Amino acid sequence: MSLIVQKFGGSSVADAESIKRVAKRIVDTKKAGNDIVVAVSAMGDSTDELLDLAHEVTPIPAPRELDMLLTAGERISMALLAMAIKSMGYDARSFTGSQAGMITDAQHGAARIVDVTPGRLRDALDEGAIAIVAGFQGFNRDTKDITTLGRGGSDTTAVALAAALGADICEIYTDVDGIFSADPRVVPKAHKLERVSSEEMLELAAAGAKVLYIRAVEYARRHGVTLHVRSSFNNNTGTIVYNPGATSPYATEILNGEPVEEPIIAGVAADLSEAKVTVVGVPDIPGKAAQIFKIVAKTNANVDMIVQNVSAASTGLTDISFTLPKSEGQQVLTALTNEQANVGFAGLQYDDQIGKLALVGAGMRTNTGVSAKLFESLFEAGINIEMISTSEIRISVVTRADTINQALRVVHTAFGLDSDDEAVVHGGTGR
Ligand code: ADP
Ligand code: ASP
Ligand code: MG
């Protein structure tokens, strides 16, 4: 008998029919003799709808109340799913995040899990019941308040439960057949990956591949949890996210062993959520970059790429550009403007029409010519590169936002990633 954690995303439980379909799937796994803990997301796009509603009431909703509101979405789906399973003659019990023992820090909207105490889930399992847990939410012991784990956080709930319960596998059910070499909504010729290392998945998730939430991948990597990302709309094998050297027996059986050689490129991802700030006319003397980024750091903004231009010999002035989430742009501009006289720069430019493309693959470490090929494919498509950054297994470029989808497709083709078949998207709105 195995212990399986299954997570169903919003598109898999979008309406009553879908909830019944998912319930049947859970019951089938139970009938096969497994213990099951389920993490479930809010129905369809209901989290976005609740968020819209909050912003209709006030432009800046109070973080505590926003978490109260958003966690209601997962309470609805957990109860409906438990009802559906019970009506099929199997015992099921739903639990909120706090009932399930998801203990977090106090940061509303982006809380981190600090402990998991799943006593009530174990009791339910011992009594033969299926435990259904509301994803995306937790509880802080100091403030005694309800928290949320960040958008896409039900993935983290599932992984944290799998780690705490020592599950044999954590299955992430979604509206596509697995993790693809690119978002199949944008690149129809994307191919499904049989496996991807947690290291590569971390880079893809950080670069905007929202199929898995980055914090869930981090958690899985840290706790050695193997993930199986697959469709809730069919029974096909999906993609295994493995930790090299520590792949679970369940995954090894699916994969027929460890990979012989890692592919050079796992996939491409794009991110349209960032903006570029350029600090113009910065005196090119030691200490100025430190001064600027200290001001930025005080706002808690998450700076991503940084580029400093060569200074013009005649003026001794340089420009420094960096990218950051659009949502943090305004506060950083304000902070820098307040210190403009102190730092002595000439002005600020803000550009929120950028897109970031990332090419990811563990094989990049040992293969040369990857960046040349990337730049050439973009050049041939007439796409201008504005910024570049690299890690050991990733190359990222910034382009105009309106060229990003075309960029994804040409790079995908250039690296021989195109499949002969069109990828199927089974549901969801892509919101
Ligand atoms: P869920 O509601 O199940 O959590 P999400 O919408 O969060 O689903 O994630 C699934 C979506 O992620 C897919 O519908 C797809 O459009 C998008 N996606 C982006 N990049 C990829 C990728 N590399 N592979 C698969 N899906 C991807
Ligand atoms: N419902 C939450 C969201 O839309 C959490 C999740 O679905 O993972 O972000
Ligand atoms: Mg998701």
CSV table of C-alpha atoms and ligand atoms in Angstrom, one decimal:
chain,number,residue,atom,x,y,z
A,1,MET,CA,0.0,0.0,0.0
A,2,SER,CA,1.3,3.5,-0.9
A,3,LEU,CA,0.6,6.9,0.5
A,4,ILE,CA,-0.1,9.3,-2.4
A,5,VAL,CA,-0.6,13.0,-2.2
A,6,GLN,CA,-2.6,14.4,-5.1
A,7,LYS,CA,-3.0,18.1,-5.9
A,8,PHE,CA,-5.8,19.3,-8.2
A,9,GLY,CA,-5.4,22.8,-9.7
A,10,GLY,CA,-8.3,25.2,-10.3
A,11,SER,CA,-8.9,24.2,-13.9
A,12,SER,CA,-9.4,20.6,-12.8
A,13,VAL,CA,-12.2,21.5,-10.4
A,14,ALA,CA,-13.7,24.4,-12.3
A,15,ASP,CA,-17.4,23.3,-12.0
A,16,ALA,CA,-19.6,20.6,-10.4
A,17,GLU,CA,-19.0,18.1,-13.3
A,18,SER,CA,-15.2,18.5,-13.0
A,19,ILE,CA,-15.4,18.0,-9.2
A,20,LYS,CA,-17.3,14.8,-9.7
A,21,ARG,CA,-14.7,13.7,-12.3
A,22,VAL,CA,-11.9,14.4,-9.9
A,23,ALA,CA,-13.7,12.6,-7.1
A,24,LYS,CA,-14.0,9.5,-9.2
A,25,ARG,CA,-10.3,9.6,-10.0
A,26,ILE,CA,-9.5,9.9,-6.3
A,27,VAL,CA,-11.8,7.0,-5.5
A,28,ASP,CA,-10.1,4.9,-8.2
A,29,THR,CA,-6.7,5.5,-6.5
A,30,LYS,CA,-8.3,4.5,-3.2
A,31,LYS,CA,-9.8,1.4,-4.6
A,32,ALA,CA,-6.4,0.4,-5.9
A,33,GLY,CA,-5.4,0.1,-2.2
A,34,ASN,CA,-3.7,3.4,-1.5
A,35,ASP,CA,-3.9,6.0,1.2
A,36,ILE,CA,-4.7,9.4,-0.2
A,37,VAL,CA,-4.3,13.0,0.9
A,38,VAL,CA,-5.6,15.6,-1.6
A,39,ALA,CA,-4.6,19.3,-1.8
A,40,VAL,CA,-7.2,21.2,-3.8
A,41,SER,CA,-7.2,24.7,-5.4
A,42,ALA,CA,-10.1,27.2,-5.6
A,43,MET,CA,-12.5,26.5,-8.5
A,44,GLY,CA,-11.5,27.8,-11.9
A,45,ASP,CA,-10.5,31.4,-11.8
A,46,SER,CA,-12.3,32.1,-8.6
A,47,THR,CA,-9.2,33.4,-6.8
A,48,ASP,CA,-8.8,36.1,-9.5
A,49,GLU,CA,-12.4,36.9,-9.2
A,50,LEU,CA,-12.2,37.4,-5.4
A,51,LEU,CA,-9.1,39.5,-6.0
A,52,ASP,CA,-11.0,41.7,-8.5
A,53,LEU,CA,-13.8,42.0,-6.1
A,54,ALA,CA,-11.5,43.2,-3.3
A,55,HIS,CA,-10.0,45.8,-5.6
A,56,GLU,CA,-13.5,47.0,-6.5
A,57,VAL,CA,-14.1,47.7,-2.8
A,58,THR,CA,-10.7,49.4,-2.2
A,59,PRO,CA,-7.5,50.0,-4.3
A,60,ILE,CA,-5.3,48.6,-1.5
A,61,PRO,CA,-7.0,45.8,0.4
A,62,ALA,CA,-5.8,45.2,4.0
A,63,PRO,CA,-3.5,42.1,3.7
A,64,ARG,CA,-5.0,40.2,6.6
A,65,GLU,CA,-8.5,40.6,5.2
A,66,LEU,CA,-7.4,39.8,1.7
A,67,ASP,CA,-6.0,36.5,3.0
A,68,MET,CA,-9.3,35.8,4.8
A,69,LEU,CA,-11.1,36.4,1.5
A,70,LEU,CA,-8.9,34.4,-0.8
A,71,THR,CA,-8.8,31.4,1.5
A,72,ALA,CA,-12.5,31.1,1.1
A,73,GLY,CA,-12.0,29.9,-2.5
A,74,GLU,CA,-10.2,26.7,-1.4
A,75,ARG,CA,-12.7,26.1,1.4
A,76,ILE,CA,-15.5,25.9,-1.2
A,77,SER,CA,-13.7,23.3,-3.4
A,78,MET,CA,-12.5,21.2,-0.5
A,79,ALA,CA,-16.0,20.8,0.9
A,80,LEU,CA,-17.5,20.1,-2.5
A,81,LEU,CA,-14.9,17.5,-3.3
A,82,ALA,CA,-15.3,15.7,0.1
A,83,MET,CA,-19.1,15.7,-0.5
A,84,ALA,CA,-18.7,14.2,-4.0
A,85,ILE,CA,-16.4,11.4,-2.7
A,86,LYS,CA,-18.8,10.6,0.2
A,87,SER,CA,-21.7,10.3,-2.2
A,88,MET,CA,-19.7,7.6,-4.0
A,89,GLY,CA,-19.6,5.6,-0.8
A,90,TYR,CA,-16.1,6.4,0.4
A,91,ASP,CA,-15.2,8.3,3.6
A,92,ALA,CA,-13.7,11.7,3.0
A,93,ARG,CA,-12.9,14.6,5.3
A,94,SER,CA,-12.0,18.2,4.4
A,95,PHE,CA,-9.6,20.3,6.4
A,96,THR,CA,-8.6,24.0,6.2
A,97,GLY,CA,-4.9,24.7,6.1
A,98,SER,CA,-4.8,25.4,9.8
A,99,GLN,CA,-6.7,22.2,10.6
A,100,ALA,CA,-4.2,20.3,8.5
A,101,GLY,CA,-1.3,21.8,10.5
A,102,MET,CA,0.2,24.1,7.8
A,103,ILE,CA,2.0,26.4,10.1
A,104,THR,CA,3.5,29.5,8.4
A,105,ASP,CA,5.3,32.7,9.2
A,106,ALA,CA,3.1,35.8,9.5
A,107,GLN,CA,3.7,37.4,6.0
A,108,HIS,CA,0.2,37.8,4.5
A,109,GLY,CA,0.1,37.0,0.8
A,110,ALA,CA,3.4,35.3,0.6
A,111,ALA,CA,3.8,33.3,3.8
A,112,ARG,CA,6.4,30.6,4.1
A,113,ILE,CA,5.7,27.2,5.7
A,114,VAL,CA,7.7,26.8,8.9
A,115,ASP,CA,6.2,23.6,10.2
A,116,VAL,CA,3.6,20.9,9.3
A,117,THR,CA,1.8,19.1,12.0
A,118,PRO,CA,-0.6,16.8,10.1
A,119,GLY,CA,-2.0,14.9,13.1
A,120,ARG,CA,-5.6,15.2,12.0
A,121,LEU,CA,-4.7,13.9,8.5
A,122,ARG,CA,-3.0,10.9,10.0
A,123,ASP,CA,-6.0,10.1,12.1
A,124,ALA,CA,-8.3,10.4,9.1
A,125,LEU,CA,-6.0,8.1,7.1
A,126,ASP,CA,-5.8,5.6,10.0
A,127,GLU,CA,-9.6,5.5,10.0
A,128,GLY,CA,-9.6,4.7,6.3
A,129,ALA,CA,-10.8,8.1,5.2
A,130,ILE,CA,-9.5,10.3,2.3
A,131,ALA,CA,-8.1,13.6,3.6
A,132,ILE,CA,-8.9,16.7,1.5
A,133,VAL,CA,-6.9,19.8,2.4
A,134,ALA,CA,-7.5,23.3,1.2
A,135,GLY,CA,-4.4,24.4,-0.7
A,136,PHE,CA,-2.7,27.8,-0.6
A,137,GLN,CA,-3.3,28.5,3.0
A,138,GLY,CA,-1.8,28.3,6.5
A,139,PHE,CA,-1.9,29.6,10.0
A,140,ASN,CA,0.5,31.7,12.0
A,141,ARG,CA,1.0,30.7,15.7
A,142,ASP,CA,2.0,34.2,16.9
A,143,THR,CA,-0.7,36.3,15.2
A,144,LYS,CA,-3.2,33.5,15.2
A,145,ASP,CA,-4.2,34.6,11.8
A,146,ILE,CA,-4.8,32.8,8.5
A,147,THR,CA,-2.2,33.3,5.8
A,148,THR,CA,-1.8,32.5,2.1
A,149,LEU,CA,1.3,31.1,0.5
A,150,GLY,CA,1.4,33.2,-2.7
A,151,ARG,CA,-0.3,32.7,-6.1
A,152,GLY,CA,0.0,29.1,-7.2
A,153,GLY,CA,0.6,28.1,-3.6
A,154,SER,CA,-1.5,25.0,-3.6
A,155,ASP,CA,1.4,23.3,-5.2
A,156,THR,CA,3.4,24.1,-2.1
A,157,THR,CA,0.7,22.7,0.1
A,158,ALA,CA,0.8,19.4,-1.7
A,159,VAL,CA,4.6,19.2,-1.6
A,160,ALA,CA,4.8,20.1,2.1
A,161,LEU,CA,2.2,17.5,3.0
A,162,ALA,CA,4.0,14.9,0.9
A,163,ALA,CA,7.3,15.7,2.8
A,164,ALA,CA,5.6,15.7,6.2
A,165,LEU,CA,3.7,12.5,5.7
A,166,GLY,CA,6.6,10.7,3.9
A,167,ALA,CA,4.4,10.1,0.9
A,168,ASP,CA,5.6,7.7,-1.9
A,169,ILE,CA,4.8,10.3,-4.5
A,170,CYS,CA,3.3,13.8,-4.9
A,171,GLU,CA,1.1,13.9,-8.0
A,172,ILE,CA,0.3,17.4,-9.4
A,173,TYR,CA,-2.8,17.2,-11.6
A,174,THR,CA,-3.4,20.1,-14.0
A,175,ASP,CA,-4.9,21.0,-17.4
A,176,VAL,CA,-1.9,19.9,-19.6
A,177,ASP,CA,-0.3,16.5,-19.9
A,178,GLY,CA,2.8,17.4,-18.0
A,179,ILE,CA,5.7,19.8,-18.2
A,180,PHE,CA,6.5,20.8,-21.7
A,181,SER,CA,9.5,22.3,-23.4
A,182,ALA,CA,7.5,25.6,-23.5
A,183,ASP,CA,4.1,26.8,-22.5
A,184,PRO,CA,1.8,24.8,-24.9
A,185,ARG,CA,-0.7,27.7,-25.0
A,186,VAL,CA,2.0,29.8,-26.7
A,187,VAL,CA,4.1,27.2,-28.5
A,188,PRO,CA,1.8,24.5,-29.9
A,189,LYS,CA,4.7,22.4,-31.0
A,190,ALA,CA,6.1,22.1,-27.5
A,191,HIS,CA,6.9,18.5,-26.5
A,192,LYS,CA,6.1,16.9,-23.2
A,193,LEU,CA,9.2,16.2,-21.1
A,194,GLU,CA,9.5,12.6,-19.7
A,195,ARG,CA,11.6,13.9,-16.8
A,196,VAL,CA,13.1,17.2,-15.7
A,197,SER,CA,15.6,17.7,-12.8
A,198,SER,CA,14.4,19.8,-9.9
A,199,GLU,CA,17.3,22.1,-10.6
A,200,GLU,CA,16.1,22.8,-14.2
A,201,MET,CA,12.5,23.1,-13.0
A,202,LEU,CA,13.5,25.7,-10.5
A,203,GLU,CA,15.0,27.8,-13.3
A,204,LEU,CA,12.0,27.3,-15.5
A,205,ALA,CA,9.6,28.2,-12.7
A,206,ALA,CA,11.6,31.3,-11.8
A,207,ALA,CA,11.5,32.3,-15.5
A,208,GLY,CA,7.7,32.2,-15.7
A,209,ALA,CA,6.7,28.6,-16.4
A,210,LYS,CA,3.7,28.7,-14.1
A,211,VAL,CA,2.9,25.0,-14.4
A,212,LEU,CA,4.7,24.6,-11.0
A,213,TYR,CA,5.1,27.3,-8.4
A,214,ILE,CA,8.7,28.0,-7.7
A,215,ARG,CA,8.4,27.7,-3.9
A,216,ALA,CA,6.9,24.2,-4.3
A,217,VAL,CA,9.9,23.2,-6.5
A,218,GLU,CA,12.3,24.6,-3.9
A,219,TYR,CA,10.5,22.7,-1.1
A,220,ALA,CA,10.5,19.5,-3.1
A,221,ARG,CA,14.2,19.8,-3.8
A,222,ARG,CA,15.1,20.6,-0.2
A,223,HIS,CA,13.0,17.7,1.2
A,224,GLY,CA,13.7,15.1,-1.6
A,225,VAL,CA,10.1,14.9,-2.7
A,226,THR,CA,9.6,13.5,-6.3
A,227,LEU,CA,6.8,15.1,-8.3
A,228,HIS,CA,4.6,13.7,-11.0
A,229,VAL,CA,3.0,16.5,-13.0
A,230,ARG,CA,0.1,15.1,-15.1
A,231,SER,CA,-3.3,15.8,-16.6
A,232,SER,CA,-6.5,15.3,-14.6
A,233,PHE,CA,-8.3,14.9,-17.9
A,234,ASN,CA,-6.7,11.5,-18.9
A,235,ASN,CA,-4.6,8.7,-17.5
A,236,ASN,CA,-1.4,9.4,-19.4
A,237,THR,CA,1.9,9.4,-17.6
A,238,GLY,CA,3.1,13.0,-17.2
A,239,THR,CA,6.5,14.4,-16.3
A,240,ILE,CA,8.6,13.4,-13.3
A,241,VAL,CA,10.5,16.1,-11.5
A,242,TYR,CA,13.4,14.2,-9.9
A,243,ASN,CA,16.2,14.9,-7.5
A,244,PRO,CA,19.3,13.3,-9.1
A,245,GLY,CA,20.5,10.3,-7.0
A,246,ALA,CA,17.3,10.3,-4.9
A,247,THR,CA,14.5,9.4,-7.3
A,248,SER,CA,11.7,7.5,-5.6
A,249,PRO,CA,11.0,3.9,-6.5
A,250,TYR,CA,7.6,5.0,-7.9
A,251,ALA,CA,9.3,7.4,-10.3
A,252,THR,CA,12.1,5.0,-11.2
A,253,GLU,CA,9.4,2.5,-12.3
A,254,ILE,CA,7.8,5.1,-14.6
A,255,LEU,CA,11.1,6.2,-16.0
A,256,ASN,CA,12.9,2.9,-16.4
A,257,GLY,CA,16.0,4.1,-14.4
A,258,GLU,CA,18.1,7.2,-14.2
A,259,PRO,CA,18.8,9.2,-17.3
A,260,VAL,CA,21.9,8.2,-19.3
A,261,GLU,CA,22.7,11.7,-20.4
A,262,GLU,CA,21.0,15.0,-19.6
A,263,PRO,CA,19.6,16.9,-22.7
A,264,ILE,CA,21.4,20.1,-23.5
A,265,ILE,CA,18.1,22.1,-23.3
A,266,ALA,CA,15.1,21.3,-21.2
A,267,GLY,CA,12.9,24.1,-22.3
A,268,VAL,CA,12.2,27.8,-22.7
A,269,ALA,CA,10.0,30.1,-20.6
A,270,ALA,CA,8.8,33.7,-20.7
A,271,ASP,CA,7.9,36.2,-18.2
A,272,LEU,CA,5.9,39.4,-18.9
A,273,SER,CA,5.5,40.5,-15.3
A,274,GLU,CA,8.7,42.5,-15.0
A,275,ALA,CA,9.7,46.1,-15.8
A,276,LYS,CA,13.0,47.8,-16.4
A,277,VAL,CA,14.3,50.8,-14.5
A,278,THR,CA,17.2,52.8,-15.9
A,279,VAL,CA,19.1,55.2,-13.7
A,280,VAL,CA,20.5,57.7,-16.2
A,281,GLY,CA,23.7,59.7,-15.8
A,282,VAL,CA,25.2,58.0,-12.8
A,283,PRO,CA,28.7,59.3,-11.9
A,284,ASP,CA,31.1,56.5,-12.7
A,285,ILE,CA,33.0,56.4,-9.4
A,286,PRO,CA,33.3,53.6,-6.8
A,287,GLY,CA,30.3,53.3,-4.5
A,288,LYS,CA,27.5,54.6,-6.7
A,289,ALA,CA,26.1,51.2,-7.6
A,290,ALA,CA,26.2,50.2,-3.9
A,291,GLN,CA,24.3,53.4,-3.0
A,292,ILE,CA,21.6,52.9,-5.6
A,293,PHE,CA,21.0,49.2,-4.8
A,294,LYS,CA,20.9,50.0,-1.0
A,295,ILE,CA,18.0,52.4,-1.7
A,296,VAL,CA,16.3,49.7,-3.8
A,297,ALA,CA,16.9,47.0,-1.2
A,298,LYS,CA,15.2,49.1,1.5
A,299,THR,CA,12.0,48.8,-0.5
A,300,ASN,CA,12.3,45.0,-0.4
A,301,ALA,CA,12.0,44.9,-4.2
A,302,ASN,CA,13.2,41.7,-5.9
A,303,VAL,CA,15.8,42.9,-8.4
A,304,ASP,CA,16.5,40.4,-11.2
A,305,MET,CA,18.8,41.4,-14.0
A,306,ILE,CA,21.3,44.3,-13.7
A,307,VAL,CA,23.3,45.9,-16.5
A,308,GLN,CA,25.7,48.8,-16.3
A,309,ASN,CA,26.8,50.5,-19.5
A,310,VAL,CA,30.4,51.6,-20.2
A,311,SER,CA,30.6,55.3,-19.2
A,312,ALA,CA,31.1,57.9,-21.9
A,313,ALA,CA,34.7,59.1,-21.6
A,314,SER,CA,33.8,62.7,-22.1
A,315,THR,CA,31.2,62.9,-19.3
A,316,GLY,CA,32.3,60.2,-16.9
A,317,LEU,CA,28.7,59.3,-16.5
A,318,THR,CA,27.1,55.8,-17.0
A,319,ASP,CA,23.6,54.3,-17.0
A,320,ILE,CA,22.5,51.4,-14.8
A,321,SER,CA,19.4,49.3,-15.7
A,322,PHE,CA,17.7,46.6,-13.7
A,323,THR,CA,14.5,44.6,-13.9
A,324,LEU,CA,12.1,44.0,-11.1
A,325,PRO,CA,8.4,42.9,-10.8
A,326,LYS,CA,6.0,45.6,-12.2
A,327,SER,CA,4.1,45.5,-8.9
A,328,GLU,CA,7.2,46.8,-7.2
A,329,GLY,CA,8.1,49.5,-9.8
A,330,GLN,CA,6.4,52.5,-8.3
A,331,GLN,CA,7.8,52.2,-4.8
A,332,VAL,CA,11.3,51.9,-6.2
A,333,LEU,CA,10.9,54.9,-8.4
A,334,THR,CA,9.7,56.9,-5.5
A,335,ALA,CA,12.6,55.8,-3.3
A,336,LEU,CA,15.2,56.6,-5.9
A,337,THR,CA,13.7,60.0,-6.7
A,338,ASN,CA,13.8,60.9,-3.0
A,339,GLU,CA,17.5,60.3,-3.0
A,340,GLN,CA,18.4,61.7,-6.5
A,341,ALA,CA,20.3,64.7,-5.1
A,342,ASN,CA,22.3,62.5,-2.7
A,343,VAL,CA,23.4,60.0,-5.4
A,344,GLY,CA,23.8,62.6,-8.1
A,345,PHE,CA,22.2,60.8,-11.1
A,346,ALA,CA,20.5,62.7,-13.9
A,347,GLY,CA,17.2,61.0,-14.2
A,348,LEU,CA,15.1,57.8,-14.2
A,349,GLN,CA,13.4,55.9,-17.0
A,350,TYR,CA,10.7,53.3,-16.5
A,351,ASP,CA,9.8,50.7,-19.1
A,352,ASP,CA,7.0,48.2,-18.4
A,353,GLN,CA,6.8,46.9,-22.0
A,354,ILE,CA,9.6,44.3,-21.6
A,355,GLY,CA,9.5,40.5,-21.8
A,356,LYS,CA,12.1,38.1,-20.5
A,357,LEU,CA,12.9,34.8,-22.3
A,358,ALA,CA,14.9,32.1,-20.6
A,359,LEU,CA,16.5,29.1,-22.1
A,360,VAL,CA,17.2,26.3,-19.5
A,361,GLY,CA,19.1,23.1,-19.6
A,362,ALA,CA,21.6,21.3,-17.4
A,363,GLY,CA,23.6,20.2,-20.4
A,364,MET,CA,24.6,23.9,-21.0
A,365,ARG,CA,27.4,23.4,-18.5
A,366,THR,CA,29.3,21.1,-20.8
A,367,ASN,CA,28.2,22.4,-24.2
A,368,THR,CA,29.5,25.5,-26.0
A,369,GLY,CA,27.8,27.7,-28.5
A,370,VAL,CA,24.4,27.7,-26.8
A,371,SER,CA,24.3,31.5,-26.4
A,372,ALA,CA,25.6,32.1,-30.0
A,373,LYS,CA,22.7,30.0,-31.3
A,374,LEU,CA,20.2,31.7,-29.1
A,375,PHE,CA,21.3,35.2,-30.2
A,376,GLU,CA,21.4,34.2,-33.8
A,377,SER,CA,17.9,32.8,-33.9
A,378,LEU,CA,16.6,36.0,-32.4
A,379,PHE,CA,18.6,38.1,-34.8
A,380,GLU,CA,17.2,36.1,-37.8
A,381,ALA,CA,13.7,36.9,-36.6
A,382,GLY,CA,14.5,40.6,-36.3
A,383,ILE,CA,14.1,40.6,-32.5
A,384,ASN,CA,16.3,43.0,-30.6
A,385,ILE,CA,18.0,41.9,-27.4
A,386,GLU,CA,18.1,44.6,-24.7
A,387,MET,CA,19.7,42.8,-21.7
A,388,ILE,CA,21.4,39.4,-21.1
A,389,SER,CA,22.1,37.4,-18.0
A,390,THR,CA,23.2,33.9,-17.4
A,391,SER,CA,23.5,31.2,-14.7
A,392,GLU,CA,25.2,27.9,-15.1
A,393,ILE,CA,22.2,26.3,-16.7
A,394,ARG,CA,20.2,29.3,-18.0
A,395,ILE,CA,20.5,32.2,-20.4
A,396,SER,CA,18.0,35.0,-20.2
A,397,VAL,CA,17.4,37.9,-22.5
A,398,VAL,CA,15.1,40.9,-22.3
A,399,THR,CA,13.2,41.9,-25.5
A,400,ARG,CA,10.1,44.0,-26.2
A,401,ALA,CA,7.0,42.5,-24.6
A,402,ASP,CA,5.1,42.3,-27.9
A,403,THR,CA,7.8,40.1,-29.5
A,404,ILE,CA,8.1,37.6,-26.7
A,405,ASN,CA,5.8,34.9,-28.0
A,406,GLN,CA,7.4,35.0,-31.4
A,407,ALA,CA,10.8,34.8,-29.7
A,408,LEU,CA,9.7,31.7,-27.7
A,409,ARG,CA,8.7,30.0,-31.0
A,410,VAL,CA,11.8,30.8,-33.0
A,411,VAL,CA,14.1,29.8,-30.1
A,412,HIS,CA,12.1,26.6,-29.6
A,413,THR,CA,12.5,25.7,-33.3
A,414,ALA,CA,16.2,26.7,-33.4
A,415,PHE,CA,17.1,24.3,-30.6
A,416,GLY,CA,15.3,21.4,-32.3
A,417,LEU,CA,12.6,21.2,-29.6
A,418,ASP,CA,9.6,21.2,-31.9
A,419,SER,CA,7.4,18.1,-31.7
A,420,ASP,CA,5.5,16.7,-34.7
A,421,ASP,CA,2.3,16.8,-32.8
A,422,GLU,CA,0.3,19.7,-31.4
A,423,ALA,CA,0.3,19.8,-27.6
A,424,VAL,CA,-3.2,19.5,-26.1
A,425,VAL,CA,-4.5,22.0,-23.5
A,426,HIS,CA,-7.5,20.3,-21.8
A,427,GLY,CA,-9.0,23.2,-19.8
A,428,GLY,CA,-8.4,26.4,-18.0
A,429,THR,CA,-8.4,29.9,-19.3
A,430,GLY,CA,-4.7,30.6,-19.0
A,431,ARG,CA,-5.5,33.5,-16.7
B,1,ADP,P1,-3.4,24.7,-12.1
B,1,ADP,O1,-4.7,25.5,-12.1
B,1,ADP,O2,-3.6,23.3,-12.4
B,1,ADP,O3,-2.5,25.1,-11.0
B,1,ADP,P2,-1.8,26.5,-13.8
B,1,ADP,O4,-2.6,27.4,-14.7
B,1,ADP,O5,-1.2,27.1,-12.6
B,1,ADP,O6,-2.7,25.2,-13.5
B,1,ADP,O7,-0.6,25.8,-14.6
B,1,ADP,C1,-0.8,25.1,-15.8
B,1,ADP,C2,-0.6,26.0,-17.0
B,1,ADP,O8,0.8,26.3,-17.0
B,1,ADP,C3,-0.8,25.3,-18.3
B,1,ADP,O9,-2.2,25.4,-18.7
B,1,ADP,C4,0.1,26.1,-19.2
B,1,ADP,O10,-0.5,27.1,-20.0
B,1,ADP,C5,1.1,26.8,-18.3
B,1,ADP,N1,2.5,26.5,-18.6
B,1,ADP,C6,3.5,27.4,-18.7
B,1,ADP,N2,4.7,26.9,-19.0
B,1,ADP,C7,4.4,25.5,-19.1
B,1,ADP,C8,5.3,24.4,-19.4
B,1,ADP,N3,6.6,24.6,-19.6
B,1,ADP,N4,4.7,23.2,-19.4
B,1,ADP,C9,3.4,23.0,-19.2
B,1,ADP,N5,2.6,24.1,-18.9
B,1,ADP,C10,3.1,25.3,-18.8
B,2,ASP,N1,-6.1,29.4,-5.8
B,2,ASP,C1,-4.7,30.0,-5.6
B,2,ASP,C2,-4.3,30.8,-6.8
B,2,ASP,O1,-5.1,30.9,-7.8
B,2,ASP,C3,-3.7,28.9,-5.3
B,2,ASP,C4,-3.5,27.9,-6.4
B,2,ASP,O2,-4.4,27.7,-7.2
B,2,ASP,O3,-2.5,27.2,-6.4
B,2,ASP,O4,-3.2,31.3,-6.9
B,3,MG,MG,-0.9,26.4,-10.6
